[in-house]
Short mmCIF file of C-alpha atoms in Angstrom, two decimals:
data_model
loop_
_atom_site.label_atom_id
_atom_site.label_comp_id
_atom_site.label_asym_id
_atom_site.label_seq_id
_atom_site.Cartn_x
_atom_site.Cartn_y
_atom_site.Cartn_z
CA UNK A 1 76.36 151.07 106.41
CA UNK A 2 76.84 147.91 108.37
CA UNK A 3 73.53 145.94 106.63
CA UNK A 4 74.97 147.31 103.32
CA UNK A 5 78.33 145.27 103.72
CA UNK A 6 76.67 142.16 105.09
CA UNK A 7 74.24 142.30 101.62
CA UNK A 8 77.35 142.65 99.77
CA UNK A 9 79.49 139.91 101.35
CA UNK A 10 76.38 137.43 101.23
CA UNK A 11 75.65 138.61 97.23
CA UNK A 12 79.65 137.49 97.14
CA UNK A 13 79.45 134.24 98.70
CA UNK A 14 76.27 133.82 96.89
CA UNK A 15 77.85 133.80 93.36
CA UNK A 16 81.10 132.07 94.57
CA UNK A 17 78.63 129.19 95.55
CA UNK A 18 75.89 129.56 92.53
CA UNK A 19 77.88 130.25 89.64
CA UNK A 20 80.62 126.94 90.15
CA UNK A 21 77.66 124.66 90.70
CA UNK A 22 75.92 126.31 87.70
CA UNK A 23 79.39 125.11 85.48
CA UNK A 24 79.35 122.01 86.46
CA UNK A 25 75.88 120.93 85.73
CA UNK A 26 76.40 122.03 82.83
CA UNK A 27 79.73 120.42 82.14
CA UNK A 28 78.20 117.49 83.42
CA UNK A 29 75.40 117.39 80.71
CA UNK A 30 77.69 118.49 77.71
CA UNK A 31 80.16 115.47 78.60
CA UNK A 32 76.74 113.08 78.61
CA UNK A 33 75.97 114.43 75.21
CA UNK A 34 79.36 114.43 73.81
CA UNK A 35 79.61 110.60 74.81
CA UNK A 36 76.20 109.61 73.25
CA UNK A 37 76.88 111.70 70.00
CA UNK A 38 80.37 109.76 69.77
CA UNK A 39 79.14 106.26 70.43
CA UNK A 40 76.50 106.95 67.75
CA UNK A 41 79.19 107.86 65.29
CA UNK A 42 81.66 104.79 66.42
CA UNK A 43 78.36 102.60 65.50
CA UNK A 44 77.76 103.88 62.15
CA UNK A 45 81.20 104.20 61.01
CA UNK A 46 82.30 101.25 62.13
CA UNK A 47 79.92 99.20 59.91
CA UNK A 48 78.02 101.76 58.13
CA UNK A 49 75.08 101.23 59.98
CA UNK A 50 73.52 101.30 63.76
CA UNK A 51 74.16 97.69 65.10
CA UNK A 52 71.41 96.25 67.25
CA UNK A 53 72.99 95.09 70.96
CA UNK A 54 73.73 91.89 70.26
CA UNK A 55 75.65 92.64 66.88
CA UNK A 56 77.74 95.08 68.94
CA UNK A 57 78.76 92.30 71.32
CA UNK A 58 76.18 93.50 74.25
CA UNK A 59 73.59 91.28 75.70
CA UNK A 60 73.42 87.50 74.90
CA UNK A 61 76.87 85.61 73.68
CA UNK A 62 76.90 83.09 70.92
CA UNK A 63 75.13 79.81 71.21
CA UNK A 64 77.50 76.89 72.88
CA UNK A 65 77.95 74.85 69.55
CA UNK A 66 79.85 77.89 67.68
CA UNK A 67 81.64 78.83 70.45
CA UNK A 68 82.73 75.07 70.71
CA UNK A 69 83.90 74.85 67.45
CA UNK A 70 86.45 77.80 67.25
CA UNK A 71 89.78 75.79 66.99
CA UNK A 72 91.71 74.97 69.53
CA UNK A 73 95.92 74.98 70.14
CA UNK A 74 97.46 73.22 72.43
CA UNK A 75 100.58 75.40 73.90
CA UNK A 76 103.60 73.68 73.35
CA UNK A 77 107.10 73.45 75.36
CA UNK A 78 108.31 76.28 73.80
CA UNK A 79 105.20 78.19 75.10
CA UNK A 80 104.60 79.64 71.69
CA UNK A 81 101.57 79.76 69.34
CA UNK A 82 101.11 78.89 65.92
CA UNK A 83 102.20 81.63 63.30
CA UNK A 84 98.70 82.24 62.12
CA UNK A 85 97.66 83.70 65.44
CA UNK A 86 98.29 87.77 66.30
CA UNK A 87 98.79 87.31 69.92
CA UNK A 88 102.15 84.94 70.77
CA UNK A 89 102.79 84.94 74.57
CA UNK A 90 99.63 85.65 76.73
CA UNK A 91 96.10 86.04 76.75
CA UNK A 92 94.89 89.36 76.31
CA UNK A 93 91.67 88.88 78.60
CA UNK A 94 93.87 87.68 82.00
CA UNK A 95 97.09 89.06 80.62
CA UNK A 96 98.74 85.56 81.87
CA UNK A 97 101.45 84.58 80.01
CA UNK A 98 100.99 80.67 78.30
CA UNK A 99 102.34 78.14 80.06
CA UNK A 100 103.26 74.74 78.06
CA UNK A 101 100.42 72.19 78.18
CA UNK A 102 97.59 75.05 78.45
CA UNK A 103 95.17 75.25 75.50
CA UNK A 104 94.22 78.38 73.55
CA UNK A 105 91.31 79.09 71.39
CA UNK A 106 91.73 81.22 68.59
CA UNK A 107 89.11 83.19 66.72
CA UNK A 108 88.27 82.29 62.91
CA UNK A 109 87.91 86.06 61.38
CA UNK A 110 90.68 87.34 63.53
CA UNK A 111 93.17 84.92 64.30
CA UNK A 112 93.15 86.19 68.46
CA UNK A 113 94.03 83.69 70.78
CA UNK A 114 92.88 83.26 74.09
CA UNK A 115 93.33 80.79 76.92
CA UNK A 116 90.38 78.42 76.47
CA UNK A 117 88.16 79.21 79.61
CA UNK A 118 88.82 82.82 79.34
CA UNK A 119 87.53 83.22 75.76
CA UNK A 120 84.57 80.85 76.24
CA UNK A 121 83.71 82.89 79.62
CA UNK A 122 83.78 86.10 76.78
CA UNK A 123 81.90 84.60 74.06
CA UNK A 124 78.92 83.60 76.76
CA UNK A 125 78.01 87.25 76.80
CA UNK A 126 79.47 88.63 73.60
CA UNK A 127 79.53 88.47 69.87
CA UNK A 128 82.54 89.72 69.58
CA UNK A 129 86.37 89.43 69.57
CA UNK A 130 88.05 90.47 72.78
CA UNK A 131 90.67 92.49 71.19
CA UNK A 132 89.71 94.01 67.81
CA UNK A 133 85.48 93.72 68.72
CA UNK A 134 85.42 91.91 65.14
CA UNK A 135 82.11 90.46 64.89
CA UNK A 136 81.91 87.14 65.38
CA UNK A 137 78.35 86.37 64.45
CA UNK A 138 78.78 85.26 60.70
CA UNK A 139 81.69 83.78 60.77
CA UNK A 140 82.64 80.23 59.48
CA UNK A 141 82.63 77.10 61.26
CA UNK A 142 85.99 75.66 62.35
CA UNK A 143 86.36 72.22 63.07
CA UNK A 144 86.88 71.55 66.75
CA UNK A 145 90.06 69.89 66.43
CA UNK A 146 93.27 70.34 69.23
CA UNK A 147 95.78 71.40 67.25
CA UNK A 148 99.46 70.48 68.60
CA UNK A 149 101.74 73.93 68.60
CA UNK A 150 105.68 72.28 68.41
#
């Protein structure tokens, strides 16, 4: 009677230990799938077709002359930028608020501004914007200009 109890108490443990681990394996490959199936489908809907990793902003940044040319703002005493860009008081990459005399860079499809050395830091290793993940690749030349904000 006694060796029946102990097979039943170890066939007990047994499953309390088998059957969790069991679960989370597989909960643990179902989340891996899940994630690849939605990445694919943010690729393809976002521009209607896989993007290659440096379209998506992965792997090597754009070359030093376009990134130089984005145009540049210098922050004035008021500590505001000019109307024309989306972002007004700090820079979305370091989240530091502008301080007067500082000088932002903003992007040409976008209008995002950024403080100079954090966006040029960005654009060294992406392709594209830090805030919307606009593309960046084809877009038009600015001239590379300071541009007073009053």
């Amino acid at each position: 009677m006694a060796t029946h109890q102990l097979i039943i108490f170890v066939l007990i443990v047994t499953l309390c230990l088998v059957v969790p681990t069991i679960l989370l394996v597989l909960c643990i490959v179902f989340r891996f799938r899940a994630e690849g199936i939605h990445r694919q489908h943010r690729q393809t809907s976002s521009g209607g077709t896989t993007e290659s990793a440096a379209e998506s902003g992965t792997g090597t940044g754009l070359d030093e002359f376009t990134i130089q040319s984005y145009t540049k703002i210098v922050i004035g005493e008021n500590r505001r930028l000019v109307p024309a860009c989306k972002n007004e008081s700090s820079c979305p990459i370091c989240l530091a608020e502008y301080l007067a005399g500082e000088i932002a860079k903003c992007m040409p499809e976008c209008q995002h501004c950024f403080h100079l050395d954090c966006v040029d830091r960005w654009l060294k290793i992406n392709t594209t914007c830090p805030v919307c993940r606009k593309s960046l690749l084809f877009s038009k030349l600015h001239n590379d200009n300071l541009v007073p904000n009053l």
